[in-house]
Amino acid sequence: AGGKGKEKQKKKTKKEVKEEKLRLIREKNGKGPVVGMGGSAPREIPRLKLSDTVTEELVGVFSKRKTITAQQLPSVCFYTVNNTADEMNTATISSDGKMVAACLNDSTINMWDVSKRTHAFCDTDAAERNMAPFGGEQGRYVSGEGDWEQSSAWYRPLSVMSGHQGAVYGADITLNDQFVASCGEDCTVRLWSMETETNLLSLRGHNYPVWDVAWSFEGFYLASASYDGTARLWSMHHAYPLRIFVGHSADVECVCFHPNCNYLVTGGIDRTVHMWDASSGKVARTFKGHMTGVTAVCVSPDGKTLASGGENGEVHIWDLAMEKRLRTLQGHGDAVTALDYCKGGR
């Protein structure tokens, strides 16, 4: 017979058959094309409808929110110091969260009592200032009123302690907020009274700048860490060191006390962490594992673990009894300069 034969019909694939069935089903139900099967996505994403039980739970959570005031501070506080112009080296917060101390390059320590906030500028001349004072937020003058808004006032320091002959690198506040210890470029450790706002004692003995200082938990002893490669133990009743801890091969960057006050911990540029016996002055434990210098140390409140931070951003957790590393925490992109445990020790 003449003419061309009929072309053989191409067999559909399994995927094409499935798409055709889904298309027919959606057209029958009056719906648009199936998303992900060659169709276009809907313009609006439908909102998730919460069940009555979930809604009641969320309403209960929001109803329990508390208003934060100067008289009712939160359990966790974060403070920001503005307009430092690279003059602030470090800051410390008291254990009760009320006092804040900032260590400056101009040889001073600025102190704030954040629980009172009674030292705000209220004069109209302050509105003409272009820059907020150090440590404060620029206030907004309320038209027709003779005061500043409480939420945006300029807070001046409670006190400015002057006495160091160079930059201040570290400070610590006693548990009762009565005394402040500071250290700095002038190789001294100084003891200050918050009541009189004066320098009570100047502790000399380090040969090079002192990087860090820490109070013991009862507030009578304090320890210092210096560029001269030593850590020293001091007391409020003596102007000379009670113990000199020698063991690091380079400068000692940080220091802290064990909760029982019988030991203190130091970290150094030599990548080691030493735990010292305060009574004998000898090394009780040595922790090795950091790949860079150790810049921060802290002992848990229960006295069982130790945290140490390095220049590479790593934080190591150590078991003090077993003298071994438990875990390594990573995430920081630069040196870890401060560490602390929560009060529960976890």
Tab-separated table of C-alpha atoms in Angstrom:
chain	number	residue	atom	x	y	z
A	1	ALA	CA	0.000	0.000	0.000
A	2	GLY	CA	1.240	3.460	-0.761
A	3	GLY	CA	1.758	6.254	1.692
A	4	LYS	CA	3.615	6.553	4.907
A	5	GLY	CA	2.843	4.330	7.840
A	6	LYS	CA	1.490	5.775	11.037
A	7	GLU	CA	4.141	7.006	13.435
A	8	LYS	CA	4.458	4.972	16.559
A	9	GLN	CA	3.093	6.894	19.600
A	10	LYS	CA	5.767	7.771	22.157
A	11	LYS	CA	5.236	6.120	25.528
A	12	LYS	CA	4.914	8.477	28.498
A	13	THR	CA	7.312	8.194	31.407
A	14	LYS	CA	6.189	7.424	34.958
A	15	LYS	CA	6.873	11.001	36.056
A	16	GLU	CA	4.807	12.454	33.196
A	17	VAL	CA	1.868	10.152	33.975
A	18	LYS	CA	1.968	11.236	37.636
A	19	GLU	CA	2.068	14.928	36.717
A	20	GLU	CA	-0.888	14.482	34.320
A	21	LYS	CA	-2.997	12.779	36.988
A	22	LEU	CA	-2.210	15.524	39.556
A	23	ARG	CA	-3.106	18.213	37.017
A	24	LEU	CA	-6.448	16.607	36.238
A	25	ILE	CA	-7.275	16.185	39.929
A	26	ARG	CA	-6.523	19.832	40.748
A	27	GLU	CA	-8.486	21.111	37.721
A	28	LYS	CA	-11.435	18.981	38.756
A	29	ASN	CA	-11.336	20.446	42.271
A	30	GLY	CA	-11.145	23.973	40.909
A	31	LYS	CA	-7.578	24.619	42.079
A	32	GLY	CA	-4.627	25.995	40.217
A	33	PRO	CA	-1.518	24.225	38.989
A	34	VAL	CA	0.547	22.114	41.346
A	35	VAL	CA	3.522	23.975	42.799
A	36	GLY	CA	6.796	22.187	42.073
A	37	MET	CA	5.326	20.411	39.027
A	38	GLY	CA	6.045	23.140	36.529
A	39	GLY	CA	3.384	25.542	37.867
A	40	SER	CA	3.843	28.913	39.550
A	41	ALA	CA	3.903	29.438	43.310
A	42	PRO	CA	1.007	31.194	45.043
A	43	ARG	CA	1.440	34.919	45.672
A	44	GLU	CA	0.650	34.694	49.382
A	45	ILE	CA	1.784	32.053	51.829
A	46	PRO	CA	-1.119	30.993	54.059
A	47	ARG	CA	-0.615	31.764	57.732
A	48	LEU	CA	-0.379	28.949	60.209
A	49	LYS	CA	-3.494	28.764	62.324
A	50	LEU	CA	-2.645	28.030	65.932
A	51	SER	CA	-4.768	25.727	68.004
A	52	ASP	CA	-6.679	27.114	70.967
A	53	THR	CA	-4.319	25.333	73.368
A	54	VAL	CA	-1.187	26.874	71.829
A	55	THR	CA	-2.825	30.319	71.742
A	56	GLU	CA	-3.658	30.122	75.448
A	57	GLU	CA	-0.068	29.112	76.255
A	58	LEU	CA	1.372	32.054	74.305
A	59	VAL	CA	-1.026	34.507	75.930
A	60	GLY	CA	0.031	33.189	79.320
A	61	VAL	CA	3.719	33.704	78.505
A	62	PHE	CA	3.226	37.301	77.374
A	63	SER	CA	1.063	38.117	80.377
A	64	LYS	CA	3.941	37.148	82.684
A	65	ARG	CA	6.380	39.643	81.203
A	66	LYS	CA	7.858	42.057	83.726
A	67	THR	CA	8.672	45.707	83.243
A	68	ILE	CA	12.371	46.406	83.784
A	69	THR	CA	13.043	49.406	85.998
A	70	ALA	CA	15.902	50.721	88.097
A	71	GLN	CA	14.281	49.106	91.123
A	72	GLN	CA	13.554	45.800	89.359
A	73	LEU	CA	16.577	44.716	87.341
A	74	PRO	CA	16.538	41.541	85.222
A	75	SER	CA	18.432	38.406	86.204
A	76	VAL	CA	20.758	38.864	83.217
A	77	CYS	CA	22.143	42.320	82.462
A	78	PHE	CA	24.076	43.678	79.511
A	79	TYR	CA	25.518	47.160	79.580
A	80	THR	CA	26.903	49.139	76.649
A	81	VAL	CA	29.340	52.005	77.084
A	82	ASN	CA	29.045	54.516	74.249
A	83	ASN	CA	31.483	57.036	72.777
A	84	THR	CA	34.612	55.460	74.225
A	85	ALA	CA	36.784	56.620	71.295
A	86	ASP	CA	38.938	53.488	71.796
A	87	GLU	CA	39.846	54.725	75.285
A	88	MET	CA	38.271	51.873	77.276
A	89	ASN	CA	40.383	48.769	77.849
A	90	THR	CA	37.958	46.646	79.830
A	91	ALA	CA	34.890	46.777	82.047
A	92	THR	CA	33.630	44.704	84.943
A	93	ILE	CA	30.229	44.239	86.595
A	94	SER	CA	29.694	43.541	90.286
A	95	SER	CA	28.209	40.213	91.355
A	96	ASP	CA	24.820	41.776	92.148
A	97	GLY	CA	24.721	43.521	88.773
A	98	LYS	CA	24.460	47.009	90.266
A	99	MET	CA	27.965	48.432	89.875
A	100	VAL	CA	29.874	48.836	86.604
A	101	ALA	CA	33.550	49.824	86.387
A	102	ALA	CA	35.249	50.909	83.156
A	103	CYS	CA	39.059	51.018	82.861
A	104	LEU	CA	40.359	53.794	80.637
A	105	ASN	CA	43.578	54.770	78.921
A	106	ASP	CA	43.484	58.181	80.625
A	107	SER	CA	44.522	56.454	83.926
A	108	THR	CA	41.017	56.588	85.461
A	109	ILE	CA	38.307	54.136	86.494
A	110	ASN	CA	34.728	55.266	85.848
A	111	MET	CA	32.114	53.831	88.203
A	112	TRP	CA	28.342	53.677	87.659
A	113	ASP	CA	25.621	52.590	90.062
A	114	VAL	CA	23.043	51.371	87.549
A	115	SER	CA	20.532	50.507	90.270
A	116	LYS	CA	20.035	54.185	91.192
A	117	ARG	CA	20.663	56.171	88.003
A	118	THR	CA	20.490	59.438	89.904
A	119	HIS	CA	23.396	61.075	88.118
A	120	ALA	CA	21.745	62.258	84.916
A	121	PHE	CA	22.134	65.621	83.256
A	122	CYS	CA	18.933	67.612	83.687
A	123	ASP	CA	20.116	71.042	82.562
A	124	THR	CA	18.920	72.575	79.305
A	125	ASP	CA	22.492	73.423	78.271
A	126	ALA	CA	23.160	69.738	77.710
A	127	ALA	CA	20.760	69.804	74.770
A	128	GLU	CA	23.247	71.944	72.861
A	129	ARG	CA	25.984	69.331	73.103
A	130	ASN	CA	26.854	67.564	69.874
A	131	MET	CA	28.325	64.447	71.497
A	132	ALA	CA	27.038	62.487	74.433
A	133	PRO	CA	29.377	62.357	77.445
A	134	PHE	CA	31.449	59.223	77.889
A	135	GLY	CA	29.336	56.327	79.042
A	136	GLY	CA	25.983	57.990	78.491
A	137	GLU	CA	23.247	58.118	75.908
A	138	GLN	CA	22.203	61.371	74.307
A	139	GLY	CA	19.061	62.627	75.976
A	140	ARG	CA	16.014	64.160	74.301
A	141	TYR	CA	14.717	67.379	75.771
A	142	VAL	CA	10.958	67.351	76.213
A	143	SER	CA	9.396	70.560	74.926
A	144	GLY	CA	7.535	72.436	77.627
A	145	GLU	CA	9.107	70.474	80.451
A	146	GLY	CA	12.158	71.194	82.546
A	147	ASP	CA	13.650	67.754	82.593
A	148	TRP	CA	15.001	64.971	80.407
A	149	GLU	CA	13.189	61.804	79.517
A	150	GLN	CA	14.164	59.101	81.989
A	151	SER	CA	14.642	56.514	79.229
A	152	SER	CA	17.178	58.607	77.328
A	153	ALA	CA	18.986	60.694	79.924
A	154	TRP	CA	22.725	61.276	79.995
A	155	TYR	CA	24.165	59.365	82.916
A	156	ARG	CA	27.402	60.621	84.322
A	157	PRO	CA	29.623	58.229	86.336
A	158	LEU	CA	28.946	57.879	90.027
A	159	SER	CA	32.656	58.495	90.580
A	160	VAL	CA	35.857	58.870	88.572
A	161	MET	CA	38.846	57.383	90.377
A	162	SER	CA	42.204	58.885	89.470
A	163	GLY	CA	45.586	57.746	90.734
A	164	HIS	CA	47.251	55.478	88.196
A	165	GLN	CA	50.148	56.915	86.222
A	166	GLY	CA	49.165	55.211	82.986
A	167	ALA	CA	46.464	53.193	81.293
A	168	VAL	CA	44.238	51.031	83.513
A	169	TYR	CA	44.043	47.450	82.226
A	170	GLY	CA	41.885	45.634	84.775
A	171	ALA	CA	39.526	46.044	87.726
A	172	ASP	CA	37.415	43.934	90.058
A	173	ILE	CA	34.679	44.729	92.602
A	174	THR	CA	34.150	43.001	95.943
A	175	LEU	CA	30.924	41.109	96.637
A	176	ASN	CA	29.633	43.853	98.965
A	177	ASP	CA	30.447	46.627	96.445
A	178	GLN	CA	32.588	48.416	99.033
A	179	PHE	CA	36.017	48.121	97.423
A	180	VAL	CA	37.476	48.159	93.925
A	181	ALA	CA	40.882	46.813	92.915
A	182	SER	CA	42.578	48.036	89.746
A	183	CYS	CA	45.826	47.442	87.878
A	184	GLY	CA	47.612	49.152	85.058
A	185	GLU	CA	50.543	50.279	83.003
A	186	ASP	CA	52.305	51.850	85.995
A	187	CYS	CA	53.061	48.350	87.414
A	188	THR	CA	50.841	48.889	90.449
A	189	VAL	CA	47.717	47.364	91.946
A	190	ARG	CA	45.497	49.913	93.666
A	191	LEU	CA	42.742	49.502	96.222
A	192	TRP	CA	39.850	51.975	96.210
A	193	SER	CA	37.012	52.699	98.632
A	194	MET	CA	33.573	53.228	97.122
A	195	GLU	CA	32.403	55.008	100.275
A	196	THR	CA	35.109	57.670	100.291
A	197	GLU	CA	35.993	57.412	96.568
A	198	THR	CA	39.696	57.481	97.427
A	199	ASN	CA	42.783	55.350	96.817
A	200	LEU	CA	43.366	53.437	100.058
A	201	LEU	CA	46.404	51.400	99.101
A	202	SER	CA	48.973	51.212	96.314
A	203	LEU	CA	50.565	47.775	95.974
A	204	ARG	CA	53.978	47.782	94.311
A	205	GLY	CA	56.171	44.840	93.402
A	206	HIS	CA	55.613	43.996	89.748
A	207	ASN	CA	58.376	45.061	87.398
A	208	TYR	CA	56.202	45.446	84.311
A	209	PRO	CA	52.567	46.376	83.538
A	210	VAL	CA	49.868	44.425	85.370
A	211	TRP	CA	47.231	42.945	83.058
A	212	ASP	CA	44.649	41.535	85.442
A	213	VAL	CA	43.487	41.642	89.061
A	214	ALA	CA	40.906	39.563	90.957
A	215	TRP	CA	39.390	39.562	94.443
A	216	SER	CA	38.966	36.405	96.472
A	217	PHE	CA	35.367	35.572	97.304
A	218	GLU	CA	35.522	36.833	100.889
A	219	GLY	CA	37.077	40.094	99.665
A	220	PHE	CA	40.226	40.130	101.803
A	221	TYR	CA	42.824	38.709	99.407
A	222	LEU	CA	43.460	39.737	95.825
A	223	ALA	CA	45.681	38.394	93.056
A	224	SER	CA	47.403	40.054	90.117
A	225	ALA	CA	48.855	38.877	86.792
A	226	SER	CA	51.676	40.728	85.095
A	227	TYR	CA	53.807	41.050	81.984
A	228	ASP	CA	56.816	40.173	84.164
A	229	GLY	CA	55.739	36.488	84.045
A	230	THR	CA	54.541	36.274	87.639
A	231	ALA	CA	51.284	36.287	89.569
A	232	ARG	CA	51.154	37.691	93.087
A	233	LEU	CA	48.920	37.291	96.111
A	234	TRP	CA	48.112	40.394	98.154
A	235	SER	CA	45.974	41.257	101.182
A	236	MET	CA	44.274	44.427	102.354
A	237	HIS	CA	46.518	44.587	105.459
A	238	HIS	CA	49.897	44.420	103.718
A	239	ALA	CA	51.626	46.602	101.143
A	240	TYR	CA	53.827	43.743	99.927
A	241	PRO	CA	52.958	40.460	98.166
A	242	LEU	CA	52.275	37.472	100.404
A	243	ARG	CA	53.137	35.000	97.624
A	244	ILE	CA	54.893	35.262	94.269
A	245	PHE	CA	53.888	32.551	91.814
A	246	VAL	CA	56.636	31.779	89.299
A	247	GLY	CA	56.147	29.099	86.660
A	248	HIS	CA	54.979	30.630	83.390
A	249	SER	CA	57.646	31.084	80.714
A	250	ALA	CA	56.047	34.309	79.427
A	251	ASP	CA	53.741	37.039	80.671
A	252	VAL	CA	50.691	36.038	82.713
A	253	GLU	CA	47.528	37.359	81.056
A	254	CYS	CA	44.753	36.486	83.501
A	255	VAL	CA	44.066	35.328	87.045
A	256	CYS	CA	41.118	34.193	89.164
A	257	PHE	CA	40.442	32.541	92.535
A	258	HIS	CA	38.986	29.120	93.223
A	259	PRO	CA	35.713	29.440	95.221
A	260	ASN	CA	37.344	27.909	98.315
A	261	CYS	CA	40.056	30.644	98.169
A	262	ASN	CA	42.796	28.047	98.766
A	263	TYR	CA	43.804	28.042	95.109
A	264	LEU	CA	44.129	30.534	92.308
A	265	VAL	CA	44.334	29.976	88.556
A	266	THR	CA	46.481	31.782	86.005
A	267	GLY	CA	46.687	31.721	82.217
A	268	GLY	CA	49.684	32.791	80.193
A	269	ILE	CA	51.022	33.463	76.739
A	270	ASP	CA	52.988	30.205	77.052
A	271	ARG	CA	49.653	28.392	76.272
A	272	THR	CA	49.351	26.856	79.730
A	273	VAL	CA	46.957	27.198	82.651
A	274	HIS	CA	48.342	26.759	86.178
A	275	MET	CA	46.399	26.197	89.378
A	276	TRP	CA	48.425	27.292	92.397
A	277	ASP	CA	48.263	26.374	96.064
A	278	ALA	CA	47.890	29.721	97.819
A	279	SER	CA	49.422	28.516	101.086
A	280	SER	CA	52.588	26.993	99.624
A	281	GLY	CA	52.926	28.999	96.414
A	282	LYS	CA	53.502	25.822	94.378
A	283	VAL	CA	51.754	24.541	91.261
A	284	ALA	CA	48.942	22.108	92.092
A	285	ARG	CA	47.682	21.477	88.536
A	286	THR	CA	48.882	22.278	85.001
A	287	PHE	CA	46.519	22.225	82.044
A	288	LYS	CA	47.963	22.012	78.535
A	289	GLY	CA	46.038	21.950	75.281
A	290	HIS	CA	45.691	25.516	74.043
A	291	MET	CA	47.245	26.195	70.641
A	292	THR	CA	47.623	29.898	71.419
A	293	GLY	CA	48.090	32.084	74.476
A	294	VAL	CA	45.504	31.906	77.263
A	295	THR	CA	43.675	35.205	77.706
A	296	ALA	CA	40.844	34.406	80.167
A	297	VAL	CA	40.185	31.929	82.994
A	298	CYS	CA	37.252	31.243	85.291
A	299	VAL	CA	36.387	28.529	87.845
A	300	SER	CA	32.814	27.276	88.195
A	301	PRO	CA	30.947	28.171	91.412
A	302	ASP	CA	30.963	24.520	92.513
A	303	GLY	CA	34.764	24.415	92.102
A	304	LYS	CA	34.718	21.316	89.888
A	305	THR	CA	35.454	22.701	86.423
A	306	LEU	CA	37.588	25.406	84.889
A	307	ALA	CA	37.027	27.405	81.702
A	308	SER	CA	39.904	28.973	79.786
A	309	GLY	CA	39.817	31.102	76.643
A	310	GLY	CA	42.565	31.561	74.084
A	311	GLU	CA	43.746	34.054	71.505
A	312	ASN	CA	42.338	31.856	68.727
A	313	GLY	CA	38.787	32.141	70.072
A	314	GLU	CA	38.577	28.665	71.600
A	315	VAL	CA	37.185	27.974	75.076
A	316	HIS	CA	38.363	24.834	76.861
A	317	ILE	CA	36.478	23.240	79.759
A	318	TRP	CA	38.666	21.297	82.217
A	319	ASP	CA	37.984	18.851	85.041
A	320	LEU	CA	40.016	20.071	88.007
A	321	ALA	CA	40.072	16.744	89.858
A	322	MET	CA	41.059	14.614	86.854
A	323	GLU	CA	43.285	17.351	85.362
A	324	LYS	CA	41.929	16.694	81.876
A	325	ARG	CA	40.026	18.564	79.182
A	326	LEU	CA	36.311	17.796	78.960
A	327	ARG	CA	35.406	19.680	75.791
A	328	THR	CA	36.412	22.499	73.461
A	329	LEU	CA	33.974	25.240	72.484
A	330	GLN	CA	34.499	27.043	69.187
A	331	GLY	CA	32.729	29.963	67.589
A	332	HIS	CA	34.553	33.177	68.449
A	333	GLY	CA	36.389	34.820	65.585
A	334	ASP	CA	38.956	36.526	67.790
A	335	ALA	CA	40.572	36.280	71.211
A	336	VAL	CA	38.383	35.423	74.211
A	337	THR	CA	38.975	38.279	76.643
A	338	ALA	CA	36.421	37.461	79.376
A	339	LEU	CA	34.735	34.374	80.832
A	340	ASP	CA	32.184	33.747	83.543
A	341	TYR	CA	29.889	31.005	84.827
A	342	CYS	CA	26.248	31.385	85.741
A	343	LYS	CA	25.482	31.157	89.431
A	344	GLY	CA	24.285	27.566	89.104
A	345	GLY	CA	27.653	26.526	87.712
A	346	ARG	CA	26.248	24.827	84.598
